[in-house]
Tab-separated table of C-alpha atoms and ligand atoms in Angstrom:
chain	number	residue	atom	x	y	z
A	16	MET	CA	3.524	36.995	2.776
A	17	LYS	CA	5.980	39.635	1.598
A	18	LYS	CA	8.667	38.836	4.181
A	19	THR	CA	9.264	36.312	6.946
A	20	ILE	CA	11.039	37.836	9.931
A	21	LEU	CA	12.590	35.996	12.853
A	22	ILE	CA	12.478	37.960	16.126
A	23	THR	CA	14.435	36.306	18.941
A	24	GLY	CA	13.591	37.077	22.566
A	25	GLY	CA	10.113	38.281	21.568
A	26	ALA	CA	8.531	37.168	24.851
A	27	GLY	CA	10.811	39.478	26.859
A	28	PHE	CA	10.408	43.144	27.692
A	29	ILE	CA	11.682	44.943	24.580
A	30	GLY	CA	11.104	41.984	22.249
A	31	SER	CA	7.373	41.894	23.003
A	32	HIS	CA	7.036	45.557	22.003
A	33	VAL	CA	8.991	44.918	18.791
A	34	VAL	CA	6.829	41.879	17.949
A	35	ARG	CA	3.603	43.865	18.525
A	36	LEU	CA	4.832	46.777	16.405
A	37	PHE	CA	5.810	44.538	13.477
A	38	VAL	CA	2.665	42.357	13.615
A	39	ASN	CA	0.438	45.459	13.614
A	40	LEU	CA	2.402	47.562	11.164
A	41	TYR	CA	3.103	44.839	8.595
A	42	PRO	CA	0.143	42.470	8.081
A	43	ASP	CA	2.005	41.151	5.015
A	44	TYR	CA	5.027	40.039	7.091
A	45	MET	CA	5.048	36.692	8.878
A	46	VAL	CA	6.579	37.393	12.304
A	47	VAL	CA	8.146	34.356	13.966
A	48	ASN	CA	8.886	34.908	17.647
A	49	LEU	CA	11.573	32.513	18.893
A	50	ASP	CA	12.051	32.408	22.650
A	51	ASN	CA	12.918	29.649	25.093
A	52	LEU	CA	10.958	31.343	27.899
A	53	THR	CA	13.569	31.800	30.584
A	54	TYR	CA	12.390	33.478	33.795
A	55	ALA	CA	12.356	36.737	31.743
A	56	GLY	CA	10.188	35.417	28.907
A	57	ASN	CA	6.470	35.908	29.439
A	58	LEU	CA	3.879	35.100	26.778
A	59	GLU	CA	1.276	37.034	28.748
A	60	ASN	CA	3.046	40.066	27.232
A	61	LEU	CA	1.680	39.037	23.827
A	62	LYS	CA	-1.878	37.885	24.561
A	63	ASP	CA	-3.297	40.484	22.157
A	64	VAL	CA	-0.910	39.421	19.365
A	65	GLU	CA	-1.471	35.670	19.779
A	66	PRO	CA	-4.540	35.287	17.509
A	67	ARG	CA	-3.089	37.298	14.626
A	68	PRO	CA	-2.617	35.302	11.389
A	69	ASN	CA	0.818	36.829	10.689
A	70	TYR	CA	2.278	35.736	14.062
A	71	ARG	CA	3.895	32.450	15.093
A	72	PHE	CA	5.557	31.484	18.374
A	73	VAL	CA	8.364	28.908	18.494
A	74	LYS	CA	9.779	27.754	21.812
A	75	ALA	CA	13.477	27.145	21.179
A	76	ASP	CA	16.916	27.933	22.542
A	77	ILE	CA	19.178	30.119	20.386
A	78	THR	CA	22.162	27.981	21.432
A	79	ASP	CA	20.581	24.787	20.026
A	80	GLN	CA	22.400	24.315	16.691
A	81	GLU	CA	20.177	21.681	15.127
A	82	THR	CA	16.885	23.396	15.929
A	83	ILE	CA	18.078	26.789	14.720
A	84	GLN	CA	19.422	25.336	11.447
A	85	GLN	CA	16.108	23.519	10.904
A	86	LEU	CA	14.118	26.707	11.519
A	87	PHE	CA	16.173	28.612	8.954
A	88	ARG	CA	15.506	25.808	6.437
A	89	ASP	CA	11.772	25.666	7.242
A	90	PHE	CA	11.055	29.393	7.159
A	91	ASP	CA	13.727	30.779	4.791
A	92	PHE	CA	13.788	33.991	6.851
A	93	ASP	CA	14.280	37.280	5.013
A	94	GLY	CA	15.415	39.009	8.175
A	95	VAL	CA	16.451	38.410	11.772
A	96	ILE	CA	16.015	40.862	14.641
A	97	HIS	CA	18.033	39.372	17.467
A	98	LEU	CA	17.055	40.429	20.990
A	99	ALA	CA	17.270	37.150	22.953
A	100	ALA	CA	19.806	37.524	25.730
A	101	GLU	CA	20.464	37.256	29.401
A	102	SER	CA	19.991	40.935	30.219
A	103	HIS	CA	20.367	41.655	33.940
A	104	VAL	CA	23.744	42.954	35.177
A	105	ASP	CA	23.275	41.707	38.763
A	106	ARG	CA	22.548	38.165	37.545
A	107	SER	CA	25.688	38.327	35.369
A	108	ILE	CA	27.723	38.986	38.508
A	109	THR	CA	26.352	35.900	40.299
A	110	ASN	CA	26.130	33.594	37.250
A	111	PRO	CA	28.433	34.824	34.458
A	112	MET	CA	28.569	31.583	32.474
A	113	ALA	CA	24.871	31.739	31.561
A	114	PHE	CA	25.652	35.091	29.900
A	115	MET	CA	28.607	33.708	27.921
A	116	HIS	CA	26.485	30.783	26.779
A	117	THR	CA	23.380	32.664	25.639
A	118	ASN	CA	24.822	36.005	24.584
A	119	VAL	CA	28.026	34.834	22.900
A	120	ILE	CA	27.410	31.233	21.795
A	121	GLY	CA	23.718	31.892	21.048
A	122	THR	CA	24.560	34.855	18.800
A	123	ALA	CA	27.318	32.900	17.053
A	124	ASN	CA	24.875	30.069	16.422
A	125	LEU	CA	22.309	32.400	14.828
A	126	LEU	CA	24.947	34.124	12.690
A	127	ASN	CA	26.175	30.776	11.497
A	128	ALA	CA	22.697	29.557	10.624
A	129	ALA	CA	22.114	32.762	8.636
A	130	ARG	CA	25.455	32.436	6.834
A	131	GLU	CA	24.900	28.800	5.892
A	132	ASN	CA	21.268	29.075	4.898
A	133	TRP	CA	21.479	32.423	3.091
A	134	LYS	CA	24.738	31.571	1.320
A	135	ASP	CA	25.118	33.262	-2.055
A	136	ARG	CA	21.638	34.742	-1.565
A	137	PHE	CA	22.441	37.663	0.732
A	138	THR	CA	20.517	40.255	-1.320
A	139	ASP	CA	17.473	41.608	0.529
A	140	ARG	CA	18.366	39.728	3.748
A	141	MET	CA	19.314	41.360	7.027
A	142	PHE	CA	20.686	40.191	10.369
A	143	TYR	CA	19.976	42.948	12.884
A	144	HIS	CA	21.631	42.596	16.300
A	145	ILE	CA	20.219	44.532	19.264
A	146	SER	CA	22.917	45.626	21.689
A	147	THR	CA	23.480	47.959	24.591
A	148	ASP	CA	25.340	51.171	25.456
A	149	GLU	CA	27.052	49.247	28.290
A	150	VAL	CA	29.639	47.885	25.806
A	151	TYR	CA	31.234	51.359	25.809
A	152	GLY	CA	32.009	51.218	29.537
A	153	SER	CA	31.475	54.015	32.021
A	154	LEU	CA	31.597	57.789	31.395
A	155	GLU	CA	33.629	58.953	34.376
A	156	ASN	CA	34.681	62.357	32.971
A	157	GLY	CA	31.712	63.706	31.038
A	158	GLY	CA	30.991	63.364	27.315
A	159	PHE	CA	28.715	60.975	25.435
A	160	PHE	CA	28.968	57.569	23.785
A	161	THR	CA	29.127	57.849	19.993
A	162	GLU	CA	29.370	55.013	17.467
A	163	GLU	CA	33.145	55.674	17.433
A	164	THR	CA	33.658	55.235	21.194
A	165	ALA	CA	36.085	52.378	21.910
A	166	TYR	CA	34.586	49.313	23.579
A	167	ASP	CA	35.370	49.007	27.303
A	168	PRO	CA	32.837	46.599	28.856
A	169	ARG	CA	33.172	46.195	32.614
A	170	SER	CA	30.599	43.606	33.724
A	171	PRO	CA	30.148	40.001	32.588
A	172	TYR	CA	26.863	41.125	30.971
A	173	SER	CA	28.397	43.978	28.989
A	174	ALA	CA	31.473	41.898	28.092
A	175	SER	CA	29.238	39.132	26.724
A	176	LYS	CA	27.225	41.694	24.712
A	177	ALA	CA	30.491	43.221	23.420
A	178	GLY	CA	31.612	39.724	22.384
A	179	SER	CA	28.383	39.234	20.446
A	180	ASP	CA	28.766	42.648	18.743
A	181	HIS	CA	32.294	41.706	17.621
A	182	LEU	CA	31.010	38.433	16.183
A	183	VAL	CA	28.318	40.252	14.197
A	184	ARG	CA	30.908	42.610	12.689
A	185	ALA	CA	33.239	39.667	11.992
A	186	TYR	CA	30.508	37.938	9.951
A	187	PHE	CA	29.984	41.163	7.965
A	188	ASN	CA	33.700	41.607	7.261
A	189	THR	CA	34.585	37.978	6.651
A	190	TYR	CA	31.532	36.545	4.921
A	191	GLY	CA	29.727	39.654	3.700
A	192	LEU	CA	26.670	38.747	5.788
A	193	PRO	CA	24.391	41.824	5.710
A	194	VAL	CA	24.211	43.032	9.303
A	195	LEU	CA	23.008	45.991	11.338
A	196	LEU	CA	23.757	46.833	14.965
A	197	SER	CA	22.243	49.248	17.419
A	198	ASN	CA	23.365	50.112	20.938
A	199	CYS	CA	20.633	51.514	23.132
A	200	SER	CA	20.487	53.150	26.540
A	201	ASN	CA	18.273	52.039	29.471
A	202	ASN	CA	14.693	51.224	28.494
A	203	TYR	CA	11.633	51.626	30.714
A	204	GLY	CA	7.925	51.018	30.200
A	205	PRO	CA	5.207	48.340	30.400
A	206	ASN	CA	6.137	44.653	30.734
A	207	GLN	CA	9.627	45.090	32.217
A	208	PHE	CA	10.589	42.331	34.629
A	209	PRO	CA	10.547	43.778	38.167
A	210	GLU	CA	14.191	42.990	38.855
A	211	LYS	CA	15.161	46.170	36.939
A	212	LEU	CA	15.221	49.500	38.774
A	213	ILE	CA	12.006	51.211	37.634
A	214	PRO	CA	9.498	48.319	37.883
A	215	LEU	CA	11.198	47.118	41.070
A	216	ALA	CA	10.786	50.543	42.660
A	217	ILE	CA	7.158	50.842	41.475
A	218	ASN	CA	6.323	47.420	42.901
A	219	ASN	CA	8.036	48.124	46.214
A	220	ILE	CA	6.369	51.518	46.608
A	221	LEU	CA	3.002	49.920	45.832
A	222	HIS	CA	3.536	47.300	48.544
A	223	LYS	CA	5.271	49.704	50.976
A	224	LYS	CA	8.481	47.669	50.863
A	225	PRO	CA	12.006	49.161	51.135
A	226	ILE	CA	13.358	50.579	47.842
A	227	PRO	CA	16.981	49.381	47.554
A	228	VAL	CA	19.321	52.079	46.230
A	229	TYR	CA	22.830	50.870	45.416
A	230	GLY	CA	25.657	52.933	46.952
A	231	GLN	CA	24.683	56.593	47.278
A	232	GLY	CA	22.303	56.568	44.275
A	233	GLU	CA	24.722	58.830	42.383
A	234	ASN	CA	24.938	56.636	39.257
A	235	ILE	CA	23.425	58.104	36.098
A	236	ARG	CA	21.441	56.375	33.364
A	237	ASP	CA	19.913	57.719	30.115
A	238	TRP	CA	16.288	56.489	29.977
A	239	LEU	CA	14.239	55.770	26.850
A	240	PHE	CA	10.575	54.682	26.643
A	241	VAL	CA	10.465	51.131	25.275
A	242	GLU	CA	8.016	51.906	22.437
A	243	ASP	CA	10.445	54.549	21.188
A	244	HIS	CA	13.192	51.914	21.127
A	245	ALA	CA	10.881	49.594	19.145
A	246	ALA	CA	10.174	52.462	16.709
A	247	ALA	CA	13.927	53.029	16.275
A	248	ILE	CA	14.420	49.300	15.600
A	249	ASN	CA	11.733	49.462	12.906
A	250	VAL	CA	13.425	52.427	11.204
A	251	ILE	CA	16.908	50.899	11.391
A	252	PHE	CA	15.738	47.477	10.157
A	253	HIS	CA	14.108	49.012	7.065
A	254	LYS	CA	16.399	51.965	6.309
A	255	GLY	CA	19.744	51.240	7.992
A	256	LYS	CA	22.871	50.836	5.876
A	257	PRO	CA	24.302	47.290	5.994
A	258	GLY	CA	27.376	47.053	8.228
A	259	GLU	CA	26.475	50.206	10.156
A	260	THR	CA	25.971	50.765	13.869
A	261	TYR	CA	23.418	53.213	15.279
A	262	ASN	CA	23.321	54.493	18.850
A	263	ILE	CA	19.827	54.924	20.334
A	264	GLY	CA	19.191	57.047	23.426
A	265	GLY	CA	16.675	59.158	25.242
A	266	ASN	CA	18.816	62.274	25.772
A	267	ASN	CA	17.366	61.927	29.248
A	268	GLU	CA	19.878	61.484	32.073
A	269	TRP	CA	18.800	60.836	35.637
A	270	LYS	CA	20.734	60.169	38.821
A	271	ASN	CA	19.200	57.022	40.342
A	272	ILE	CA	18.270	58.767	43.592
A	273	ASP	CA	16.498	61.624	41.776
A	274	LEU	CA	14.616	59.153	39.602
A	275	ILE	CA	13.467	57.168	42.632
A	276	ARG	CA	12.352	60.320	44.429
A	277	LEU	CA	10.357	61.303	41.332
A	278	LEU	CA	8.702	57.863	41.268
A	279	CYS	CA	7.835	58.234	44.963
A	280	ARG	CA	6.133	61.598	44.307
A	281	ILE	CA	4.173	60.259	41.307
A	282	MET	CA	3.070	57.154	43.213
A	283	ASP	CA	2.040	59.165	46.297
A	284	ARG	CA	-0.154	61.317	44.041
A	285	LYS	CA	-1.688	58.372	42.152
A	286	LEU	CA	-2.265	56.295	45.295
A	287	ASP	CA	-3.683	59.239	47.275
A	288	ARG	CA	-0.911	59.000	49.842
A	289	VAL	CA	0.525	61.937	51.763
A	290	GLN	CA	3.387	63.491	49.744
A	291	GLY	CA	6.700	62.280	51.238
A	292	GLU	CA	5.270	58.985	52.527
A	293	SER	CA	6.936	56.738	49.925
A	294	GLU	CA	10.330	58.491	50.139
A	295	LYS	CA	10.622	57.015	53.631
A	296	LEU	CA	10.971	53.607	51.929
A	297	ILE	CA	14.285	54.585	50.290
A	298	THR	CA	17.018	52.334	51.687
A	299	PHE	CA	20.690	52.673	50.760
A	300	VAL	CA	22.245	49.222	50.296
A	301	LYS	CA	25.644	47.763	49.361
A	302	ASP	CA	26.790	48.958	45.937
A	303	ARG	CA	26.851	46.725	42.835
A	304	SER	CA	30.390	45.386	42.171
A	305	GLY	CA	32.069	47.339	39.378
A	306	HIS	CA	29.034	49.652	39.181
A	307	ASP	CA	29.356	51.854	36.055
A	308	LEU	CA	28.983	55.513	37.013
A	309	ARG	CA	27.303	57.065	33.995
A	310	TYR	CA	25.913	56.129	30.581
A	311	ALA	CA	24.799	58.763	28.085
A	312	ILE	CA	24.155	58.277	24.377
A	313	ASP	CA	24.756	60.667	21.514
A	314	ALA	CA	22.021	59.606	19.049
A	315	ALA	CA	22.781	62.330	16.473
A	316	LYS	CA	23.691	59.843	13.714
A	317	LEU	CA	20.331	58.089	13.951
A	318	LYS	CA	18.492	61.425	13.791
A	319	LYS	CA	20.596	62.779	10.930
A	320	ASP	CA	20.718	59.645	8.764
A	321	LEU	CA	17.358	57.997	9.454
A	322	GLY	CA	15.238	60.759	11.020
A	323	TRP	CA	14.487	58.982	14.325
A	324	GLU	CA	14.072	60.758	17.634
A	325	PRO	CA	12.082	59.904	20.788
A	326	SER	CA	8.371	60.675	20.489
A	327	LEU	CA	7.633	60.972	24.221
A	328	THR	CA	9.056	63.256	26.875
A	329	PHE	CA	10.221	61.509	30.050
A	330	GLU	CA	7.325	63.115	31.960
A	331	GLN	CA	4.834	61.495	29.528
A	332	GLY	CA	6.646	58.144	29.468
A	333	ILE	CA	7.004	57.744	33.217
A	334	GLU	CA	3.318	58.661	33.842
A	335	LYS	CA	2.275	56.057	31.237
A	336	THR	CA	4.585	53.502	32.833
A	337	VAL	CA	3.344	53.995	36.389
A	338	ASP	CA	-0.273	53.902	35.143
A	339	TRP	CA	0.408	50.631	33.296
A	340	TYR	CA	1.815	48.885	36.393
A	341	LEU	CA	-1.054	50.166	38.554
A	342	GLU	CA	-3.637	49.001	36.001
A	343	ASN	CA	-1.924	45.641	35.435
A	344	ARG	CA	-1.382	44.441	38.982
A	345	GLU	CA	-2.385	40.936	37.910
A	346	TRP	CA	0.543	40.875	35.415
A	347	LEU	CA	2.883	41.988	38.194
A	348	GLN	CA	1.426	39.415	40.562
A	349	HIS	CA	1.809	36.593	38.012
A	350	VAL	CA	5.432	37.541	37.434
A	351	LEU	CA	6.221	37.726	41.132
A	352	THR	CA	4.561	34.404	41.971
A	353	GLY	CA	5.845	32.624	38.847
A	354	ASP	CA	2.256	32.041	37.673
A	355	TYR	CA	3.029	33.492	34.243
A	356	GLU	CA	4.848	30.249	33.416
A	357	LYS	CA	1.521	28.417	33.600
A	358	TYR	CA	0.260	30.542	30.715
A	359	TYR	CA	2.591	28.733	28.328
A	360	GLU	CA	1.367	25.338	29.496
A	361	ARG	CA	-2.264	26.351	29.068
A	362	GLN	CA	-1.646	27.988	25.714
A	363	TYR	CA	0.741	25.571	24.050
A	364	VAL	CA	1.022	22.251	25.811
A	365	LYS	CA	-2.440	21.152	26.851
A	366	ARG	CA	-4.168	21.968	23.545
B	13	LIG	P1	14.621	40.470	28.776
B	13	LIG	O1	15.510	39.798	29.757
B	13	LIG	O2	13.364	41.119	29.241
B	13	LIG	O3	14.199	39.427	27.640
B	13	LIG	C1	15.094	38.511	27.066
B	13	LIG	C2	14.290	37.458	26.327
B	13	LIG	O4	15.225	36.525	25.740
B	13	LIG	C3	13.372	36.633	27.247
B	13	LIG	O5	12.103	36.496	26.653
B	13	LIG	C4	14.074	35.278	27.339
B	13	LIG	O6	13.180	34.193	27.526
B	13	LIG	C5	14.778	35.217	25.995
B	13	LIG	N1	15.945	34.322	26.023
B	13	LIG	C6	16.963	34.337	26.934
B	13	LIG	N2	17.825	33.350	26.664
B	13	LIG	C7	17.371	32.718	25.555
B	13	LIG	C8	17.830	31.616	24.775
B	13	LIG	N3	18.965	30.964	25.114
B	13	LIG	N4	17.120	31.229	23.699
B	13	LIG	C9	15.975	31.875	23.363
B	13	LIG	N5	15.485	32.916	24.061
B	13	LIG	C10	16.169	33.332	25.142
B	13	LIG	O7	15.554	41.506	28.000
B	13	LIG	P2	15.228	42.959	27.432
B	13	LIG	O8	15.442	43.945	28.494
B	13	LIG	O9	13.956	42.919	26.693
B	13	LIG	O10	16.444	43.096	26.398
B	13	LIG	C11	16.324	42.593	25.077
B	13	LIG	C12	17.616	42.863	24.317
B	13	LIG	O11	17.874	44.256	24.287
B	13	LIG	C13	18.849	42.216	24.956
B	13	LIG	O12	19.673	41.753	23.912
B	13	LIG	C14	19.508	43.362	25.717
B	13	LIG	O13	20.891	43.153	25.803
B	13	LIG	C15	19.160	44.536	24.833
B	13	LIG	N6	19.070	45.845	25.521
B	13	LIG	C16	18.280	45.990	26.631
B	13	LIG	C17	18.152	47.238	27.223
B	13	LIG	C18	17.286	47.467	28.435
B	13	LIG	O14	17.308	48.548	29.002
B	13	LIG	N7	16.485	46.508	28.864
B	13	LIG	C19	18.851	48.346	26.681
B	13	LIG	C20	19.662	48.140	25.555
B	13	LIG	C21	19.744	46.894	24.977
B	14	LIG	O1	22.127	50.656	29.541
B	14	LIG	C1	21.397	49.613	28.986
B	14	LIG	C2	21.237	48.503	29.997
B	14	LIG	O2	20.321	48.958	30.983
B	14	LIG	C3	20.755	47.204	29.376
B	14	LIG	O3	21.713	46.735	28.471
B	14	LIG	C4	20.492	46.152	30.472
B	14	LIG	O4	19.949	44.982	29.884
B	14	LIG	C5	19.508	46.726	31.460
B	14	LIG	O5	19.281	45.813	32.509
B	14	LIG	C6	20.001	48.058	32.016
B	14	LIG	O6	21.156	47.861	32.869
B	14	LIG	P1	21.341	48.673	34.256
B	14	LIG	O7	22.246	47.911	35.115
B	14	LIG	O8	21.649	50.102	33.984
B	14	LIG	O9	19.806	48.602	34.781
B	14	LIG	P2	19.176	48.291	36.222
B	14	LIG	O10	17.708	48.571	36.118
B	14	LIG	O11	19.597	46.976	36.751
B	14	LIG	O12	19.838	49.418	37.126
B	14	LIG	C7	19.690	50.786	36.843
B	14	LIG	C8	20.511	51.569	37.864
B	14	LIG	O13	19.882	51.436	39.147
B	14	LIG	C9	21.914	51.066	38.040
B	14	LIG	O14	22.771	52.166	38.310
B	14	LIG	C10	21.837	50.168	39.276
B	14	LIG	C11	20.761	50.823	40.106
B	14	LIG	N1	19.923	49.930	40.911
B	14	LIG	C12	19.369	48.841	40.323
B	14	LIG	C13	18.570	47.975	41.040
B	14	LIG	C14	17.972	46.748	40.386
B	14	LIG	C15	19.671	50.244	42.245
B	14	LIG	O15	20.153	51.244	42.785
B	14	LIG	N2	18.872	49.393	42.965
B	14	LIG	C16	18.315	48.272	42.432
B	14	LIG	O16	17.595	47.514	43.150
């Protein structure tokens, strides 16, 4: 094998798309997917990848010092793409400490394992940390987030991600560890856990349940199709300049209420319902505490320096997404009933 790459959080939404891309694109890379399968980790996302000879799954916790050190010794990784995290803002409001533990301590633990095991052999290694646009705060008066925007995280989730970003830069500055960072806007697409807005709305429309809209639905997000994020990660991992940060975005801003209305129209058409039927499900509920008003990414650096831009329009991406959830109702059902957890037992424990 030419390279051995550790991908953390590979059983989650974005991670599973990154794992698939790397396994398919680089048959001469060994891809090790490390995930401790929290509620958000689902190995059913990777059924097609499972039998591939250049893929390995390891169930482990990124905060477990001994196990992580041992893995670095066993595999002598050439690169790390770090996605494992607690990722849902609402959960960070009810249980912030889980976010500090995984996102801050877990990242520190991985950085430390890389520093100790790669010591004096940093050439051709890379620690690539996947972060979020939420570290920049909320755009209340127009403009866009650039790589120079000052950090201003406002939720326990974004503060814990900001903390992990600072640690990554500290290891670059202090120890010379080769690192890359990227901060991406909201992803959507297949395999997203239905606690996040788009899959939650699709599922509720499908089952004619109320669609909860926080506040007045005026908040704005910049949406990117998940496979385009995975493609950007591939480009940055291979061509990015060590120590640099790249912003990734869809140049695709939507007010939540407009996005939900669009989903209602698409679903009515695909489910042969009368147009307007699903919109009746829209229900305004209590706003999220500290709800950031607007995120919008300026991804010009990534386009100029590395040539990346989104390959799909939002119209194409959202049609593909709705089709995927309608064609994969069993996946949705397994996630909602918790049955997906049994897949791991069948696949890895009972053999
Ligand atoms: P996700 O919640 O779908 O997946 C996270 C994965 O990490 C899960 O498989 C989970 O089991 C695993 N994990 C959690 N804690 C772990 C631990 N202690 N040890 C090992 N594995 C653990 O998240 P996602 O939406 O795919 O996001 C992936 C990364 O991308 C995160 O770092 C997130 O901050 C970042 N990000 C997400 C978005 C987005 O819109 N979803 C946008 C920008 C950046
Ligand atoms: O910007 C990148 C971030 O995007 C990632 O770092 C996070 O991991 C990811 O979860 C996402 O965060 P958001 O909070 O923007 O995503 P979420 O899908 O939870 O919410 C999108 C918007 O929709 C937000 O303004 C809150 C609103 N919302 C959300 C839910 C779940 C609702 O109105 N109703 C809902 O039921």
